[in-house]
XYZ file of C-alpha atoms in Angstrom:
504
model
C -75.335 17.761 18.012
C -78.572 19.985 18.224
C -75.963 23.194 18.686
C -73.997 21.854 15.750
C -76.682 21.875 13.787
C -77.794 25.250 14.342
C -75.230 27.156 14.413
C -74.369 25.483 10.541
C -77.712 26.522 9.869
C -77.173 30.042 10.993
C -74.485 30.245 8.867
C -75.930 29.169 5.669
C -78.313 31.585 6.702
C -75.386 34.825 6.785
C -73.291 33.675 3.702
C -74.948 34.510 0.534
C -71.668 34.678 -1.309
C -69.727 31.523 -1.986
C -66.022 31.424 -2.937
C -63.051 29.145 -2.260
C -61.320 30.680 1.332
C -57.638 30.331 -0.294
C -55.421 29.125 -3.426
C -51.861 28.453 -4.401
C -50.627 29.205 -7.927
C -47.553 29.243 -9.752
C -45.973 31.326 -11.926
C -47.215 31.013 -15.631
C -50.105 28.858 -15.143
C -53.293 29.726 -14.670
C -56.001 30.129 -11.404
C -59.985 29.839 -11.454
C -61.470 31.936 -9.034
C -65.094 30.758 -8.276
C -68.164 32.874 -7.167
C -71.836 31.828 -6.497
C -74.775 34.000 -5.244
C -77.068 31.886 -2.722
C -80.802 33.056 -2.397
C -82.505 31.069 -0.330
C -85.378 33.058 -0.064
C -85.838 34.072 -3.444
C -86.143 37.892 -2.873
C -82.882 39.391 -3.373
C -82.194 40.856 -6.233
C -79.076 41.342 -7.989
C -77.393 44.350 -10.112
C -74.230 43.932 -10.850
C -70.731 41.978 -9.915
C -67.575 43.139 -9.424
C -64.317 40.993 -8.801
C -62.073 43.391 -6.615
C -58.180 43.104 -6.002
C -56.501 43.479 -3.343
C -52.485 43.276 -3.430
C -50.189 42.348 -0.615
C -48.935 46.181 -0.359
C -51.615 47.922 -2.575
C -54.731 49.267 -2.860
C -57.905 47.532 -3.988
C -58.619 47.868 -7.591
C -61.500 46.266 -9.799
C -60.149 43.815 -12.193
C -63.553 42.449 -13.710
C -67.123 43.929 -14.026
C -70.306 41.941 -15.040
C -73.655 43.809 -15.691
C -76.792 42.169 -17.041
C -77.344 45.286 -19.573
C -74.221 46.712 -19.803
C -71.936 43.389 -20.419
C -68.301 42.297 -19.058
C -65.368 45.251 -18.492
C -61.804 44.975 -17.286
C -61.020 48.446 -15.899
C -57.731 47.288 -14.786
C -54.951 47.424 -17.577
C -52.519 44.883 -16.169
C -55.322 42.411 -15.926
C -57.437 42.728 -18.765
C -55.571 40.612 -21.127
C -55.676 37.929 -18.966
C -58.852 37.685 -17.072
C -62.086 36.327 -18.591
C -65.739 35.435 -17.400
C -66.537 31.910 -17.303
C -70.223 32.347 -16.827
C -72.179 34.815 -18.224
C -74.583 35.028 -15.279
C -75.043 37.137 -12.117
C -75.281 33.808 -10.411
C -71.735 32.528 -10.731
C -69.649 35.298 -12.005
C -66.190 33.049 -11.977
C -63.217 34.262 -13.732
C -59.886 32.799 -14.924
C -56.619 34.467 -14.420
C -54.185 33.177 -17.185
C -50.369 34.010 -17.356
C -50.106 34.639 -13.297
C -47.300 36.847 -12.133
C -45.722 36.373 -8.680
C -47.579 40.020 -8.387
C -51.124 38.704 -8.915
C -50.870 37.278 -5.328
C -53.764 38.743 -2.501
C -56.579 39.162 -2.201
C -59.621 38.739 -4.398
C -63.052 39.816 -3.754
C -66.671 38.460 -5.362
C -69.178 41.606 -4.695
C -72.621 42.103 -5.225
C -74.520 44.946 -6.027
C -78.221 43.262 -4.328
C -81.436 45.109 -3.683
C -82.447 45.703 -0.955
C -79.803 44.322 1.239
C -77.088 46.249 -0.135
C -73.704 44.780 -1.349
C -73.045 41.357 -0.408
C -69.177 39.652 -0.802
C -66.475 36.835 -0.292
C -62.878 36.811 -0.309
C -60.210 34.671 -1.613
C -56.504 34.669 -1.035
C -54.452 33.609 -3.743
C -50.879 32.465 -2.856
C -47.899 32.644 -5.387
C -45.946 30.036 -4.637
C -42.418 30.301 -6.862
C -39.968 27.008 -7.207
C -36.467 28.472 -6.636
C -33.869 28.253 -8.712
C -31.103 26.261 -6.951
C -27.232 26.259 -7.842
C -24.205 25.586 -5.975
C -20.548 26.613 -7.101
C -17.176 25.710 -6.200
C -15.158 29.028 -5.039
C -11.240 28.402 -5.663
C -9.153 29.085 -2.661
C -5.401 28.743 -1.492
C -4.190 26.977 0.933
C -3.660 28.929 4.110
C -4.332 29.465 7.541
C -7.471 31.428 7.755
C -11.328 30.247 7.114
C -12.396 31.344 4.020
C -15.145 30.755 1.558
C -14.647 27.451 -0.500
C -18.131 26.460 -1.754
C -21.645 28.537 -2.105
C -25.036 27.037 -2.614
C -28.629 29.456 -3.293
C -32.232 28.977 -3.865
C -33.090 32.157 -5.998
C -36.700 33.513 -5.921
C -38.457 30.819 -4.238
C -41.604 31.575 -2.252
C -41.944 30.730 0.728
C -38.460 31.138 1.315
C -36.298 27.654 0.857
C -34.278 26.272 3.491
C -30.384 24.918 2.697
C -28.257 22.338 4.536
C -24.577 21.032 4.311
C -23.260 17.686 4.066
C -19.535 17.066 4.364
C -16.466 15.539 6.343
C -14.076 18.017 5.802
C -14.488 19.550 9.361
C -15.807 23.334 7.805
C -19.082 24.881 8.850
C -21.913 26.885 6.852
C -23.693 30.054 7.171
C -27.017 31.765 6.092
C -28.466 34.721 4.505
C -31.786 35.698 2.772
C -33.068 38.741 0.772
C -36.995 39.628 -0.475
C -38.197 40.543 -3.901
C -40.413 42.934 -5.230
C -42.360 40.437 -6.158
C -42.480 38.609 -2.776
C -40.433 35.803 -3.587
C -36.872 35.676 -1.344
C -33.655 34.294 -2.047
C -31.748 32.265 0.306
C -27.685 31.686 0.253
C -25.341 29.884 2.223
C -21.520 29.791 2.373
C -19.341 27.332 3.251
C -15.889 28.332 4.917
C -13.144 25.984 6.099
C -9.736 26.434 6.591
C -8.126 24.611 2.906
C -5.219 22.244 2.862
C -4.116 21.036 -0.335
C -5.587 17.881 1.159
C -8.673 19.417 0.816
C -8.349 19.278 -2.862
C -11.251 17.161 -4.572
C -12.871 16.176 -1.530
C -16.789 16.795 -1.706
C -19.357 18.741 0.019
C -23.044 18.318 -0.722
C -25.674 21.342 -0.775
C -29.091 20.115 0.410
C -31.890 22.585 -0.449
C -35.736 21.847 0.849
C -38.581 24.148 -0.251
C -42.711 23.710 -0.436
C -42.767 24.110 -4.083
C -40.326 20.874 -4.256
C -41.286 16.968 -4.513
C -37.878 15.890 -3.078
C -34.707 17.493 -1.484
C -32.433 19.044 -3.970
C -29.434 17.546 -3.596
C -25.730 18.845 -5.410
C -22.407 17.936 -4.810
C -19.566 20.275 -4.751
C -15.383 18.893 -5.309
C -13.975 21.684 -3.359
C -11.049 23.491 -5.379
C -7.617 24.414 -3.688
C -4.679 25.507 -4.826
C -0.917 25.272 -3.971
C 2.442 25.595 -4.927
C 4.115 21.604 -6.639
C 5.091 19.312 -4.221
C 8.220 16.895 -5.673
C 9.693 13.433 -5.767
C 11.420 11.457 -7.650
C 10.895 7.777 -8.843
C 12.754 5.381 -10.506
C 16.435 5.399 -8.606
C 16.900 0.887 -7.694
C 20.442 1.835 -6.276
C 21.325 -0.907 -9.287
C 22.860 1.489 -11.860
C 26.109 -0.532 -13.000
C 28.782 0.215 -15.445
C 26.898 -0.011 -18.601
C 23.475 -0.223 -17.823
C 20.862 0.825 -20.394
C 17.603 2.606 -20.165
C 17.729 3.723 -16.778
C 15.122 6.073 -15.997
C 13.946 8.471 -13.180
C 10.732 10.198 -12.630
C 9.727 13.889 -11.395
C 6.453 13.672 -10.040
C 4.600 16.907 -9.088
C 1.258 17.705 -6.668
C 0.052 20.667 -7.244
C -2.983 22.565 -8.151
C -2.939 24.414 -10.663
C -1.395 22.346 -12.599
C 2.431 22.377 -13.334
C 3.256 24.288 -15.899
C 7.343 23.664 -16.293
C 9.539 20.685 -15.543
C 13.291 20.905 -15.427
C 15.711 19.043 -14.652
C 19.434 19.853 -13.786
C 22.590 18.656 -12.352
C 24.730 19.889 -9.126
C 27.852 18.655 -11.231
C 27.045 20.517 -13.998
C 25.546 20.386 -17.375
C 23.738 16.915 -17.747
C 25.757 14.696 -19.526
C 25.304 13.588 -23.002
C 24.441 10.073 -22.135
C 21.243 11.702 -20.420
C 17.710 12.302 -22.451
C 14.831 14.590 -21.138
C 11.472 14.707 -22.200
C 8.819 16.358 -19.685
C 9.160 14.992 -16.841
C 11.239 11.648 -17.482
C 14.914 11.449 -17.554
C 16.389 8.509 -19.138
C 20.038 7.346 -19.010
C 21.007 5.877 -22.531
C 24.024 4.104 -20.907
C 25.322 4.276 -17.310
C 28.896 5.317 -16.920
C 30.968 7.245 -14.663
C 29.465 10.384 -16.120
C 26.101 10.004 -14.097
C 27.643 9.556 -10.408
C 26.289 12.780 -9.813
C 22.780 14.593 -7.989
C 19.960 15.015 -10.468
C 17.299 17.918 -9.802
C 14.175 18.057 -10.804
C 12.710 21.596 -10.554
C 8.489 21.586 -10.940
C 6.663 25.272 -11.184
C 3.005 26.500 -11.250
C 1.755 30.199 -10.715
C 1.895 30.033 -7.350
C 5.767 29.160 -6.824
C 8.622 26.827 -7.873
C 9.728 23.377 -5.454
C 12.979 21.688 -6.134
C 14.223 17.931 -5.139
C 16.628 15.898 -5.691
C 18.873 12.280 -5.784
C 22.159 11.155 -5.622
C 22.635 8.285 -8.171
C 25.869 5.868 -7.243
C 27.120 4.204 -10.272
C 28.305 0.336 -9.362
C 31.406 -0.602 -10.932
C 30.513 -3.828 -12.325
C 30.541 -5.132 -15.992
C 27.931 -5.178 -18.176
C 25.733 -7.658 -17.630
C 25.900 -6.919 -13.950
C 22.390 -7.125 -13.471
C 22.148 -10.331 -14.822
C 24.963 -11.750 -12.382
C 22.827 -9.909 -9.577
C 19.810 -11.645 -10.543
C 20.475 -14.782 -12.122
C 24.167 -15.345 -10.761
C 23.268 -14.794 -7.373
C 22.073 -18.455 -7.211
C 25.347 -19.760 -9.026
C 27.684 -17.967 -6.827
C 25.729 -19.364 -3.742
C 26.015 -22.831 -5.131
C 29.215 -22.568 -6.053
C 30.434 -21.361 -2.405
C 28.585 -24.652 -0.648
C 30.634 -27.183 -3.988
C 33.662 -25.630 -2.532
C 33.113 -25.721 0.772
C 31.911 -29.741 0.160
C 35.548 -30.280 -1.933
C 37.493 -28.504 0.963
C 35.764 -30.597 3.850
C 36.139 -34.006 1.504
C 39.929 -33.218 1.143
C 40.329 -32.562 5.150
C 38.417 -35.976 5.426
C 40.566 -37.667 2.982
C 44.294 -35.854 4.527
C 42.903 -36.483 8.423
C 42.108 -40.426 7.191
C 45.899 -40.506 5.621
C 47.757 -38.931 8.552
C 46.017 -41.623 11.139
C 47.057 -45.068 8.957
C 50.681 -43.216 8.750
C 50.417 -43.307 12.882
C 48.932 -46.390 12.358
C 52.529 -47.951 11.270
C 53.368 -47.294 7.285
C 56.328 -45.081 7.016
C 56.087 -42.654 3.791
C 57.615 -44.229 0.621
C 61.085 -41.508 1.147
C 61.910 -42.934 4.874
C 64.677 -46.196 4.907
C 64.588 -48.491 8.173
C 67.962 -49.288 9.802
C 69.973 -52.653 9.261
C 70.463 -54.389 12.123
C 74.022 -55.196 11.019
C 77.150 -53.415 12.980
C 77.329 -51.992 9.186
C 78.642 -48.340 9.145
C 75.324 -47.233 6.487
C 72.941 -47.880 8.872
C 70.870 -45.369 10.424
C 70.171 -43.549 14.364
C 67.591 -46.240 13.802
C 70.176 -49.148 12.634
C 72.626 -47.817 16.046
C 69.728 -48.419 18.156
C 68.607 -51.761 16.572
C 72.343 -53.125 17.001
C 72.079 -51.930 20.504
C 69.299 -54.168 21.520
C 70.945 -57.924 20.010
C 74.562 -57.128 20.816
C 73.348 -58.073 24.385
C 72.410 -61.593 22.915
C 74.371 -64.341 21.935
C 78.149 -63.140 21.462
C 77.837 -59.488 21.473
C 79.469 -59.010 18.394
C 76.411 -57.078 16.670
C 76.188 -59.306 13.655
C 76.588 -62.689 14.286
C 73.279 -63.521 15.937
C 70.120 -65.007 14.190
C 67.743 -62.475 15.736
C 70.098 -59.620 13.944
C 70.608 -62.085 10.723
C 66.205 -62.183 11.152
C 65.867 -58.342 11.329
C 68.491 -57.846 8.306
C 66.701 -59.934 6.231
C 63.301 -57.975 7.225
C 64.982 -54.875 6.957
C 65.253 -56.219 3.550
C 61.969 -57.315 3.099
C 60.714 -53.974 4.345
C 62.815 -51.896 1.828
C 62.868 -53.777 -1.030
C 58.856 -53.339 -0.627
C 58.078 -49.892 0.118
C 53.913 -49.316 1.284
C 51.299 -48.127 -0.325
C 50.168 -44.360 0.425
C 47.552 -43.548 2.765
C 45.224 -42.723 -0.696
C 46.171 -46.109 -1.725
C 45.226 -48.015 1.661
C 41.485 -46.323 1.646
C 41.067 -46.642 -2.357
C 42.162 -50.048 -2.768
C 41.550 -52.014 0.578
C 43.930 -55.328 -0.336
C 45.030 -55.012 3.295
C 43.491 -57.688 5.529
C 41.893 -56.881 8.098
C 44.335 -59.087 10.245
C 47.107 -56.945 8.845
C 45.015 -53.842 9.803
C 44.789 -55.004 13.016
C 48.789 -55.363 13.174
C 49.341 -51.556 12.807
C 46.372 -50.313 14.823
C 47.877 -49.875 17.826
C 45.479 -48.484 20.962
C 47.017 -44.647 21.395
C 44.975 -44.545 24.699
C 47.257 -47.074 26.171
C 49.925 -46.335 28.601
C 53.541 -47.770 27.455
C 53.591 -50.069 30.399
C 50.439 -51.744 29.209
C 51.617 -52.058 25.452
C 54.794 -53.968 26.816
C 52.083 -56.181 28.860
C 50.287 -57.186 26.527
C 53.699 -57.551 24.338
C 54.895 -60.170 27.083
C 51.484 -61.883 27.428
C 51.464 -62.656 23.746
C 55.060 -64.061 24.178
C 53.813 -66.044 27.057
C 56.696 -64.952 29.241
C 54.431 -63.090 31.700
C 57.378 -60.953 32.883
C 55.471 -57.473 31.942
C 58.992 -56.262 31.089
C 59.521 -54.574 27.608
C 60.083 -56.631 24.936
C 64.051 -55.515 24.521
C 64.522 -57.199 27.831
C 62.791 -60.080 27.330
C 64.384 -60.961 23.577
C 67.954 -60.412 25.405
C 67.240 -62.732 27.845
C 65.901 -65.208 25.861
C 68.987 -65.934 24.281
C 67.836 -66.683 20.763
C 64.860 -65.367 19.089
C 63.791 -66.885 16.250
C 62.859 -65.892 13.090
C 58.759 -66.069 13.753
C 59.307 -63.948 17.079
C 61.038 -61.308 15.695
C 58.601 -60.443 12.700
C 55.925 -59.988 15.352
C 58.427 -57.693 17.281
C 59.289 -55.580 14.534
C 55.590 -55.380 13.522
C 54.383 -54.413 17.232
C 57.590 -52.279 17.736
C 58.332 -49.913 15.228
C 55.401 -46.596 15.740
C 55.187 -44.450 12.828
C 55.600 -40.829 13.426
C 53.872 -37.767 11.963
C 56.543 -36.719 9.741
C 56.057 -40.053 7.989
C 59.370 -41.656 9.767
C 59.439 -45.057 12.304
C 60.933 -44.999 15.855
C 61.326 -47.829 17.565
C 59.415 -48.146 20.522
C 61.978 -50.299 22.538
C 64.771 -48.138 21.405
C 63.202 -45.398 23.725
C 63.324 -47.197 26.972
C 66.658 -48.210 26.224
């Protein structure tokens, strides 16, 4: 602390001049430079004061002269205007420089004229600082292949010199260069290059530019600017265009940059045809006939080039209205398929149920059963029924009862045709004990039908019932309505066979 001291007090003791070691400045404003005279001693004594410049790359000059007799005097022209005394003493000859130029910047010297010690001085450095002037610009490029310039950003005529960054996602990269003033201020540019796509087109870059003179980055974006020749499709073709149709429209729709400057549209077949209306860019079909199954084209031009495309429109031959039967009908025709289908498969039902009660035993209203008379009008049916009781009683075919009994059912039978198959399952006056009649078993052997024939006869002989009537002798009138009604078996063509009959 004790060297601390002293050397502070030595150099109070060597500076007798007091000034400020540096300032900054801008441009247009204005700069005090301060100057005091310290006489500790009291026995200096003071003649004059002079406030000498120095420039960067100059020589020194006087600016500003104070004498006790003689007054104030600017010998230098460029200053004079502007510089001014703010104390009209020896001891603190300050001045103010108003209106500072970026070329007031150096070095500025407080001198005394002092007796007897000579001249005594301090220095100041001023330092123009400049704010730069910062812009960035879009450059408009085409889309190629090389790396070319696409955006610039500069900080004019700062001091110190700024420094510039990039921000982007475009994949380009940036470079630097600088150039110095007269005045000492430098200006600082940077390019940015990338190779352009047309997706490039309106995407962003931002210029960041940093600089002592500043309070905050200055930040600007760019929308990059590229240009190509139109890219074309067309919208607006539903594949629905039916036989009178209105309004149907297509759309030419164009990329490009600049933008497009012509629109036309065309036809492979030929003129377009009169049902067709163009305006810009939109083609609208009045009415759909055969007229447009053709290729539209739709050609789309800028400066840098023409691009063509095209469809193929396939007119639908279906009335008018066909839309309307695509849309709303679709659900009607649907439902109307599964009603027919139901109707077809309730018919089948119906025709299946009628075919198994004919099997069951009712012969079909056009079919006559055979006598069993010796008659010459009977039928192969009446032959075979006369066949079976001329073994009986005495043979003569038509004196027996049994063939007197089936006669007079024969009768019975035709004089009373049955009801239809329709009629059996609408109605249901059968009983179910007469159902039961004509429902014979189909998965029964013959051999077991004519069992169960002989069991319900109580003869027990398991021989078919032809054999066993014969036999017998006589068969009454009882025993031959259940052999008629267990004997005859209706056929699918709606006729009766007798059962019997076969065997024999």
């Amino acid at each position: 602390l004790s060297a601390s001291y002293l050397l502070w007090a030595v150099v109070l003791l060597i500076v007798k001049v007091r000034v400020e070691e540096e300032l900054e400045a801008y441009p247009t404003e204005s700069v005090d430079l301060r100057c005091e005279f310290i006489d500790r001693g009291g026995k200096t004594k003071l003649t004059q004061v002079s406030w000498i410049w120095e420039p960067i790359d100059g020589q020194r000059d006087n600016i500003a002269v104070y004498h006790p007799l003689y007054g104030q005097s600017f010998p230098n022209l460029e200053f004079k205007e502007r510089v001014i005394f703010l104390h009209n003493t020896l001891e603190n000859p300050s001045i103010r420089i108003s209106e500072l130029k970026m070329s007031d910047a150096g070095r500025y010297t407080c001198e005394y004229a002092t007796y007897p010690t000579g001249n005594e001085q301090g220095t100041t450095t001023l330092i123009m600082l400049a704010k730069p002037k910062n812009s960035a610009r879009v450059v408009t490029v085409q889309a190629g292949s090389k790396s070319v310039v696409v955006a610039q950003c500069e900080a004019v005529e700062g001091k110190p010199a700024a420094s510039i960054k990039w921000l982007g996602s475009v994949g380009g990269n940036h470079s630097i260069s600088s150039s110095s003033g007269p005045d000492g201020t430098v200006t600082v540019r940077s390019d940015y290059r990338l190779v352009p796509t047309p997706a490039d087109n309106g995407r962003e870059v931002t210029c960041l530019v940093d600089q002592r003179t500043q309070d905050q980055t200055w930040v600007y974006p760019v929308k990059l600017s590229v240009e190509y020749p139109p890219s074309v499709s067309i919208e607006g073709y539903d594949h629905n265009w039916y036989m009178g149709r209105s309004d149907a429209v297509l759309l030419c729709l164009a990329n490009a940059n600049p933008a497009p400057t012509t629109v036309t549209w065309t036809s492979l077949s030929g003129p377009l045809p009169d049902s067709v209306d163009v305006d810009g860019n939109k083609l609208t079909v009045r009415k759909v006939d055969d007229a447009v199954n053709t290729t539209f084209v739709c050609e789309v031009k800028n400066k840098l080039g023409a691009t063509k495309n095209q469809i193929t429109t396939v007119v639908i031959g279906e009335s008018p209205g066909g839309s309307v039967q695509r849309g709303r009908g679709g659900g009607a025709v649907i439902g109307s398929l599964l009603a027919l289908l139901l109707v077809i498969a309730l018919v089948s039902v119906l025709l299946t149920r009628s075919r198994r009660q004919q099997r069951r035993g009712y012969p079909s209203s056009g079919d006559s059963i055979a006598t069993g008379s010796g008659g010459s009008n009977g039928g192969d049916y009446g032959n075979k029924a006369r066949l079976l009781f001329s073994q009986s009683g005495n043979g003569s075919g038509g004196g027996c009862d049994a063939t007197g009994t089936l006669t007079e059912k024969h009768h019975h039978l035709h004089h009373h045709a049955p009801p239809n198959p329709a009629d059996i399952l609408l109605t249901a006056e059968m009983e179910e004990a007469e159902r039961r009649k004509f429902a014979l078993d189909d998965s029964m052997e013959d051999e077991e039908r004519f069992d169960r024939f002989g069991a319900m006869r109580g003869g027990g002989t398991g021989m078919p019932p032809a054999y066993q009537i014969a036999h017998r002798g006589r068969v009454d009138e009882e025993e031959m309505d259940v052999y008629l009604d267990d004997d005859m078996e209706s056929q699918r063509d709606g006729s009766v066979i007798s059962r019997t009959a076969i065997y024999v």
